[in-house]
């Protein structure tokens, strides 16, 4: 199979999965446990995407300034800094680490 067939199959499966969501009963969606589960899944997905984008470079693992930026942002979050400040701290840490030669 070539790449286009796999791509079309993935598109079809994603759309089919979305259509399945319309058949979920409204009673199930109003359950507070479902809201907690959906919120937890969202947080887990965002955390995993952040880690993958931090330590991966193509098909290999990379330890570069992104790792230091993530650590600096985590420290800012631990001190309950506002989100914009967390982003600025992370970007500043990455800039300083790259300036020091940690690419």
mmCIF file of N, CA and C in Angstrom:
data_model
loop_
_atom_site.group_PDB
_atom_site.id
_atom_site.type_symbol
_atom_site.label_atom_id
_atom_site.label_comp_id
_atom_site.label_asym_id
_atom_site.label_seq_id
_atom_site.Cartn_x
_atom_site.Cartn_y
_atom_site.Cartn_z
ATOM 1 N N UNK A 1 0.841 -1.179 0.000
ATOM 2 C CA UNK A 1 0.000 0.000 0.000
ATOM 3 C C UNK A 1 0.889 1.247 0.000
ATOM 4 N N UNK A 2 0.428 2.227 -0.718
ATOM 5 C CA UNK A 2 1.231 3.444 -0.709
ATOM 6 C C UNK A 2 0.724 4.415 0.360
ATOM 7 N N UNK A 3 1.407 5.519 0.495
ATOM 8 C CA UNK A 3 1.128 6.474 1.558
ATOM 9 C C UNK A 3 -0.275 7.074 1.446
ATOM 10 N N UNK A 4 -0.757 7.321 0.238
ATOM 11 C CA UNK A 4 -2.068 7.949 0.065
ATOM 12 C C UNK A 4 -3.198 7.056 0.582
ATOM 13 N N UNK A 5 -3.066 5.773 0.409
ATOM 14 C CA UNK A 5 -4.102 4.871 0.919
ATOM 15 C C UNK A 5 -4.130 4.916 2.443
ATOM 16 N N UNK A 6 -2.967 4.910 3.071
ATOM 17 C CA UNK A 6 -2.906 4.998 4.529
ATOM 18 C C UNK A 6 -3.465 6.330 5.017
ATOM 19 N N UNK A 7 -3.147 7.396 4.309
ATOM 20 C CA UNK A 7 -3.639 8.714 4.687
ATOM 21 C C UNK A 7 -5.163 8.777 4.578
ATOM 22 N N UNK A 8 -5.715 8.273 3.493
ATOM 23 C CA UNK A 8 -7.170 8.262 3.330
ATOM 24 C C UNK A 8 -7.843 7.369 4.369
ATOM 25 N N UNK A 9 -7.216 6.249 4.691
ATOM 26 C CA UNK A 9 -7.761 5.373 5.724
ATOM 27 C C UNK A 9 -7.776 6.068 7.084
ATOM 28 N N UNK A 10 -6.709 6.786 7.402
ATOM 29 C CA UNK A 10 -6.653 7.515 8.673
ATOM 30 C C UNK A 10 -7.715 8.608 8.715
ATOM 31 N N UNK A 11 -7.917 9.305 7.601
ATOM 32 C CA UNK A 11 -8.959 10.339 7.543
ATOM 33 C C UNK A 11 -10.340 9.728 7.738
ATOM 34 N N UNK A 12 -10.584 8.621 7.082
ATOM 35 C CA UNK A 12 -11.874 7.946 7.219
ATOM 36 C C UNK A 12 -12.110 7.496 8.660
ATOM 37 N N UNK A 13 -11.098 6.916 9.286
ATOM 38 C CA UNK A 13 -11.253 6.443 10.665
ATOM 39 C C UNK A 13 -11.477 7.605 11.632
ATOM 40 N N UNK A 14 -10.787 8.715 11.423
ATOM 41 C CA UNK A 14 -10.982 9.882 12.292
ATOM 42 C C UNK A 14 -12.397 10.426 12.150
ATOM 43 N N UNK A 15 -12.890 10.492 10.921
ATOM 44 C CA UNK A 15 -14.249 10.989 10.695
ATOM 45 C C UNK A 15 -15.287 10.011 11.263
ATOM 46 N N UNK A 16 -15.047 8.721 11.104
ATOM 47 C CA UNK A 16 -15.963 7.720 11.647
ATOM 48 C C UNK A 16 -16.003 7.809 13.167
ATOM 49 N N UNK A 17 -14.854 8.037 13.793
ATOM 50 C CA UNK A 17 -14.803 8.161 15.245
ATOM 51 C C UNK A 17 -15.613 9.372 15.704
ATOM 52 N N UNK A 18 -15.530 10.462 14.932
ATOM 53 C CA UNK A 18 -16.306 11.652 15.254
ATOM 54 C C UNK A 18 -17.800 11.362 15.125
ATOM 55 N N UNK A 19 -18.191 10.637 14.107
ATOM 56 C CA UNK A 19 -19.609 10.291 13.932
ATOM 57 C C UNK A 19 -20.122 9.401 15.057
ATOM 58 N N UNK A 20 -19.290 8.517 15.562
ATOM 59 C CA UNK A 20 -19.687 7.652 16.672
ATOM 60 C C UNK A 20 -20.046 8.497 17.897
ATOM 61 N N UNK A 21 -19.379 9.630 18.052
ATOM 62 C CA UNK A 21 -19.667 10.513 19.183
ATOM 63 C C UNK A 21 -21.091 11.030 19.199
ATOM 64 N N UNK A 22 -21.716 11.139 18.037
ATOM 65 C CA UNK A 22 -23.104 11.607 17.979
ATOM 66 C C UNK A 22 -24.088 10.574 18.515
ATOM 67 N N UNK A 23 -23.680 9.336 18.604
ATOM 68 C CA UNK A 23 -24.562 8.285 19.086
ATOM 69 C C UNK A 23 -24.452 8.053 20.589
ATOM 70 N N UNK A 24 -23.574 8.800 21.264
ATOM 71 C CA UNK A 24 -23.444 8.686 22.718
ATOM 72 C C UNK A 24 -24.665 9.348 23.355
ATOM 73 N N UNK A 25 -25.356 8.672 24.259
ATOM 74 C CA UNK A 25 -26.553 9.253 24.878
ATOM 75 C C UNK A 25 -26.227 10.518 25.679
ATOM 76 N N UNK A 26 -27.121 11.492 25.623
ATOM 77 C CA UNK A 26 -26.927 12.757 26.334
ATOM 78 C C UNK A 26 -26.840 12.535 27.843
ATOM 79 N N UNK A 27 -27.543 11.540 28.355
ATOM 80 C CA UNK A 27 -27.519 11.241 29.789
ATOM 81 C C UNK A 27 -26.097 10.904 30.248
ATOM 82 N N UNK A 28 -25.373 10.182 29.416
ATOM 83 C CA UNK A 28 -23.997 9.820 29.750
ATOM 84 C C UNK A 28 -23.092 11.044 29.763
ATOM 85 N N UNK A 29 -23.322 11.980 28.858
ATOM 86 C CA UNK A 29 -22.474 13.169 28.773
ATOM 87 C C UNK A 29 -22.716 14.142 29.922
ATOM 88 N N UNK A 30 -23.895 14.097 30.541
ATOM 89 C CA UNK A 30 -24.207 15.004 31.650
ATOM 90 C C UNK A 30 -23.681 14.497 32.986
ATOM 91 N N UNK A 31 -23.179 13.301 33.006
ATOM 92 C CA UNK A 31 -22.644 12.719 34.236
ATOM 93 C C UNK A 31 -21.370 13.469 34.640
ATOM 94 N N UNK A 32 -21.242 13.906 35.908
ATOM 95 C CA UNK A 32 -20.048 14.644 36.340
ATOM 96 C C UNK A 32 -18.755 13.826 36.206
ATOM 97 N N UNK A 33 -18.869 12.511 36.332
ATOM 98 C CA UNK A 33 -17.662 11.686 36.170
ATOM 99 C C UNK A 33 -17.102 11.802 34.761
ATOM 100 N N UNK A 34 -17.995 11.923 33.770
ATOM 101 C CA UNK A 34 -17.549 12.039 32.391
ATOM 102 C C UNK A 34 -16.779 13.347 32.177
ATOM 103 N N UNK A 35 -17.231 14.409 32.826
ATOM 104 C CA UNK A 35 -16.515 15.690 32.727
ATOM 105 C C UNK A 35 -15.123 15.585 33.333
ATOM 106 N N UNK A 36 -15.020 14.894 34.474
ATOM 107 C CA UNK A 36 -13.705 14.716 35.104
ATOM 108 C C UNK A 36 -12.789 13.875 34.230
ATOM 109 N N UNK A 37 -13.339 12.833 33.636
ATOM 110 C CA UNK A 37 -12.531 11.966 32.769
ATOM 111 C C UNK A 37 -12.051 12.741 31.545
ATOM 112 N N UNK A 38 -12.945 13.500 30.928
ATOM 113 C CA UNK A 38 -12.567 14.276 29.754
ATOM 114 C C UNK A 38 -11.503 15.316 30.095
ATOM 115 N N UNK A 39 -11.653 15.959 31.240
ATOM 116 C CA UNK A 39 -10.647 16.935 31.670
ATOM 117 C C UNK A 39 -9.300 16.301 31.935
ATOM 118 N N UNK A 40 -9.312 15.137 32.561
ATOM 119 C CA UNK A 40 -8.069 14.430 32.852
ATOM 120 C C UNK A 40 -7.392 13.957 31.570
ATOM 121 N N UNK A 41 -8.160 13.466 30.625
ATOM 122 C CA UNK A 41 -7.581 13.038 29.355
ATOM 123 C C UNK A 41 -6.955 14.208 28.607
ATOM 124 N N UNK A 42 -7.603 15.363 28.669
ATOM 125 C CA UNK A 42 -7.065 16.544 28.001
ATOM 126 C C UNK A 42 -5.728 16.946 28.608
ATOM 127 N N UNK A 43 -5.648 16.939 29.920
ATOM 128 C CA UNK A 43 -4.397 17.293 30.598
ATOM 129 C C UNK A 43 -3.307 16.288 30.257
ATOM 130 N N UNK A 44 -3.643 15.012 30.259
ATOM 131 C CA UNK A 44 -2.655 13.979 29.926
ATOM 132 C C UNK A 44 -2.164 14.096 28.496
ATOM 133 N N UNK A 45 -3.058 14.385 27.570
ATOM 134 C CA UNK A 45 -2.663 14.545 26.174
ATOM 135 C C UNK A 45 -1.751 15.742 26.005
ATOM 136 N N UNK A 46 -2.087 16.860 26.629
ATOM 137 C CA UNK A 46 -1.245 18.051 26.522
ATOM 138 C C UNK A 46 0.128 17.811 27.141
ATOM 139 N N UNK A 47 0.171 17.135 28.274
ATOM 140 C CA UNK A 47 1.453 16.843 28.920
ATOM 141 C C UNK A 47 2.308 15.929 28.050
ATOM 142 N N UNK A 48 1.700 14.911 27.460
ATOM 143 C CA UNK A 48 2.491 14.000 26.625
ATOM 144 C C UNK A 48 2.988 14.688 25.361
ATOM 145 N N UNK A 49 2.175 15.548 24.762
ATOM 146 C CA UNK A 49 2.641 16.290 23.587
ATOM 147 C C UNK A 49 3.783 17.239 23.945
ATOM 148 N N UNK A 50 3.708 17.859 25.117
ATOM 149 C CA UNK A 50 4.781 18.746 25.558
ATOM 150 C C UNK A 50 6.081 17.982 25.733
ATOM 151 N N UNK A 51 6.026 16.827 26.365
ATOM 152 C CA UNK A 51 7.236 16.029 26.582
ATOM 153 C C UNK A 51 7.809 15.537 25.261
ATOM 154 N N UNK A 52 6.958 15.059 24.370
ATOM 155 C CA UNK A 52 7.445 14.564 23.081
ATOM 156 C C UNK A 52 8.105 15.684 22.294
ATOM 157 N N UNK A 53 7.502 16.871 22.286
ATOM 158 C CA UNK A 53 8.092 17.991 21.549
ATOM 159 C C UNK A 53 9.351 18.518 22.224
ATOM 160 N N UNK A 54 9.524 18.234 23.504
ATOM 161 C CA UNK A 54 10.711 18.703 24.218
ATOM 162 C C UNK A 54 11.904 17.798 23.991
ATOM 163 N N UNK A 55 11.712 16.504 24.064
ATOM 164 C CA UNK A 55 12.860 15.597 24.042
ATOM 165 C C UNK A 55 13.048 14.854 22.724
ATOM 166 N N UNK A 56 12.207 15.097 21.740
ATOM 167 C CA UNK A 56 12.341 14.386 20.474
ATOM 168 C C UNK A 56 12.773 15.345 19.365
ATOM 169 N N UNK A 57 13.636 14.848 18.528
ATOM 170 C CA UNK A 57 14.054 15.587 17.347
ATOM 171 C C UNK A 57 14.016 14.601 16.188
ATOM 172 N N UNK A 58 12.922 14.602 15.452
ATOM 173 C CA UNK A 58 12.747 13.611 14.392
ATOM 174 C C UNK A 58 12.530 12.246 15.006
ATOM 175 N N UNK A 59 13.396 11.303 14.673
ATOM 176 C CA UNK A 59 13.287 9.940 15.194
ATOM 177 C C UNK A 59 14.223 9.684 16.380
ATOM 178 N N UNK A 60 14.928 10.713 16.845
ATOM 179 C CA UNK A 60 15.909 10.526 17.915
ATOM 180 C C UNK A 60 15.541 11.370 19.135
ATOM 181 N N UNK A 61 16.128 11.002 20.260
ATOM 182 C CA UNK A 61 15.973 11.793 21.470
ATOM 183 C C UNK A 61 17.019 12.894 21.483
ATOM 184 N N UNK A 62 16.643 14.042 22.009
ATOM 185 C CA UNK A 62 17.566 15.178 22.035
ATOM 186 C C UNK A 62 17.491 15.856 23.389
ATOM 187 N N UNK A 63 18.647 16.167 23.946
ATOM 188 C CA UNK A 63 18.722 16.943 25.185
ATOM 189 C C UNK A 63 19.347 18.278 24.821
ATOM 190 N N UNK A 64 18.501 19.266 24.608
ATOM 191 C CA UNK A 64 19.005 20.575 24.221
ATOM 192 C C UNK A 64 18.340 21.652 25.076
ATOM 193 N N UNK A 65 18.336 22.874 24.603
ATOM 194 C CA UNK A 65 17.823 23.997 25.379
ATOM 195 C C UNK A 65 16.336 23.861 25.697
ATOM 196 N N UNK A 66 15.610 23.091 24.907
ATOM 197 C CA UNK A 66 14.185 22.902 25.192
ATOM 198 C C UNK A 66 13.963 22.228 26.536
ATOM 199 N N UNK A 67 14.853 21.321 26.885
ATOM 200 C CA UNK A 67 14.735 20.629 28.177
ATOM 201 C C UNK A 67 14.935 21.605 29.334
ATOM 202 N N UNK A 68 15.909 22.489 29.207
ATOM 203 C CA UNK A 68 16.125 23.511 30.228
ATOM 204 C C UNK A 68 14.971 24.493 30.309
ATOM 205 N N UNK A 69 14.395 24.835 29.156
ATOM 206 C CA UNK A 69 13.248 25.743 29.135
ATOM 207 C C UNK A 69 12.047 25.112 29.829
ATOM 208 N N UNK A 70 11.847 23.830 29.605
ATOM 209 C CA UNK A 70 10.743 23.131 30.266
ATOM 210 C C UNK A 70 10.952 23.092 31.779
ATOM 211 N N UNK A 71 12.190 22.872 32.208
ATOM 212 C CA UNK A 71 12.491 22.857 33.639
ATOM 213 C C UNK A 71 12.255 24.236 34.256
ATOM 214 N N UNK A 72 12.674 25.286 33.568
ATOM 215 C CA UNK A 72 12.459 26.647 34.076
ATOM 216 C C UNK A 72 10.965 26.968 34.152
ATOM 217 N N UNK A 73 10.222 26.566 33.146
ATOM 218 C CA UNK A 73 8.777 26.797 33.163
ATOM 219 C C UNK A 73 8.117 26.012 34.290
ATOM 220 N N UNK A 74 8.602 24.802 34.561
ATOM 221 C CA UNK A 74 8.052 24.000 35.652
ATOM 222 C C UNK A 74 8.308 24.671 36.999
ATOM 223 N N UNK A 75 9.483 25.260 37.157
ATOM 224 C CA UNK A 75 9.776 25.978 38.404
ATOM 225 C C UNK A 75 8.850 27.183 38.540
ATOM 226 N N UNK A 76 8.646 27.917 37.435
ATOM 227 C CA UNK A 76 7.735 29.066 37.477
ATOM 228 C C UNK A 76 6.309 28.617 37.830
ATOM 229 N N UNK A 77 5.892 27.471 37.289
ATOM 230 C CA UNK A 77 4.568 26.951 37.638
ATOM 231 C C UNK A 77 4.490 26.538 39.105
ATOM 232 N N UNK A 78 5.586 26.003 39.623
ATOM 233 C CA UNK A 78 5.602 25.601 41.030
ATOM 234 C C UNK A 78 5.427 26.814 41.948
ATOM 235 N N UNK A 79 5.910 27.978 41.497
ATOM 236 C CA UNK A 79 5.733 29.211 42.266
ATOM 237 C C UNK A 79 4.418 29.915 41.934
ATOM 238 N N UNK A 80 3.556 29.218 41.177
ATOM 239 C CA UNK A 80 2.226 29.717 40.809
ATOM 240 C C UNK A 80 2.285 31.030 40.044
ATOM 241 N N UNK A 81 3.225 31.126 39.114
ATOM 242 C CA UNK A 81 3.333 32.319 38.275
ATOM 243 C C UNK A 81 2.197 32.318 37.252
ATOM 244 N N UNK A 82 1.782 33.494 36.782
ATOM 245 C CA UNK A 82 0.766 33.549 35.729
ATOM 246 C C UNK A 82 1.280 32.892 34.444
ATOM 247 N N UNK A 83 0.343 32.443 33.619
ATOM 248 C CA UNK A 83 0.710 31.675 32.429
ATOM 249 C C UNK A 83 1.651 32.453 31.512
ATOM 250 N N UNK A 84 1.379 33.725 31.299
ATOM 251 C CA UNK A 84 2.229 34.521 30.410
ATOM 252 C C UNK A 84 3.658 34.596 30.951
ATOM 253 N N UNK A 85 3.799 34.723 32.253
ATOM 254 C CA UNK A 85 5.126 34.751 32.855
ATOM 255 C C UNK A 85 5.824 33.400 32.712
ATOM 256 N N UNK A 86 5.085 32.320 32.813
ATOM 257 C CA UNK A 86 5.660 30.983 32.621
ATOM 258 C C UNK A 86 6.223 30.855 31.205
ATOM 259 N N UNK A 87 5.478 31.338 30.230
ATOM 260 C CA UNK A 87 5.946 31.285 28.840
ATOM 261 C C UNK A 87 7.193 32.135 28.666
ATOM 262 N N UNK A 88 7.209 33.321 29.234
ATOM 263 C CA UNK A 88 8.367 34.215 29.111
ATOM 264 C C UNK A 88 9.585 33.612 29.804
ATOM 265 N N UNK A 89 9.389 33.020 30.971
ATOM 266 C CA UNK A 89 10.501 32.376 31.686
ATOM 267 C C UNK A 89 11.064 31.216 30.860
ATOM 268 N N UNK A 90 10.194 30.401 30.308
ATOM 269 C CA UNK A 90 10.658 29.285 29.479
ATOM 270 C C UNK A 90 11.401 29.761 28.241
ATOM 271 N N UNK A 91 10.869 30.770 27.571
ATOM 272 C CA UNK A 91 11.535 31.299 26.371
ATOM 273 C C UNK A 91 12.866 31.949 26.729
ATOM 274 N N UNK A 92 12.875 32.667 27.845
ATOM 275 C CA UNK A 92 14.136 33.296 28.273
ATOM 276 C C UNK A 92 15.189 32.263 28.632
ATOM 277 N N UNK A 93 14.784 31.213 29.299
ATOM 278 C CA UNK A 93 15.733 30.153 29.655
ATOM 279 C C UNK A 93 16.279 29.478 28.399
ATOM 280 N N UNK A 94 15.421 29.221 27.432
ATOM 281 C CA UNK A 94 15.890 28.611 26.175
ATOM 282 C C UNK A 94 16.854 29.538 25.465
ATOM 283 N N UNK A 95 16.541 30.838 25.452
ATOM 284 C CA UNK A 95 17.429 31.802 24.788
ATOM 285 C C UNK A 95 18.790 31.857 25.480
ATOM 286 N N UNK A 96 18.780 31.887 26.812
ATOM 287 C CA UNK A 96 20.059 31.933 27.546
ATOM 288 C C UNK A 96 20.861 30.655 27.345
ATOM 289 N N UNK A 97 20.196 29.519 27.372
ATOM 290 C CA UNK A 97 20.915 28.255 27.183
ATOM 291 C C UNK A 97 21.490 28.156 25.768
ATOM 292 N N UNK A 98 20.758 28.632 24.782
ATOM 293 C CA UNK A 98 21.290 28.630 23.413
ATOM 294 C C UNK A 98 22.427 29.626 23.273
ATOM 295 N N UNK A 99 22.335 30.752 23.961
ATOM 296 C CA UNK A 99 23.410 31.741 23.934
ATOM 297 C C UNK A 99 24.681 31.163 24.557
ATOM 298 N N UNK A 100 24.501 30.317 25.567
ATOM 299 C CA UNK A 100 25.661 29.685 26.207
ATOM 300 C C UNK A 100 26.183 28.497 25.388
ATOM 301 N N UNK A 101 25.492 28.143 24.308
ATOM 302 C CA UNK A 101 25.996 27.100 23.427
ATOM 303 C C UNK A 101 25.354 25.750 23.587
ATOM 304 N N UNK A 102 24.292 25.641 24.367
ATOM 305 C CA UNK A 102 23.623 24.345 24.538
ATOM 306 C C UNK A 102 22.538 24.225 23.491
ATOM 307 N N UNK A 103 22.909 23.751 22.326
ATOM 308 C CA UNK A 103 21.961 23.619 21.217
ATOM 309 C C UNK A 103 21.439 22.224 21.210
#
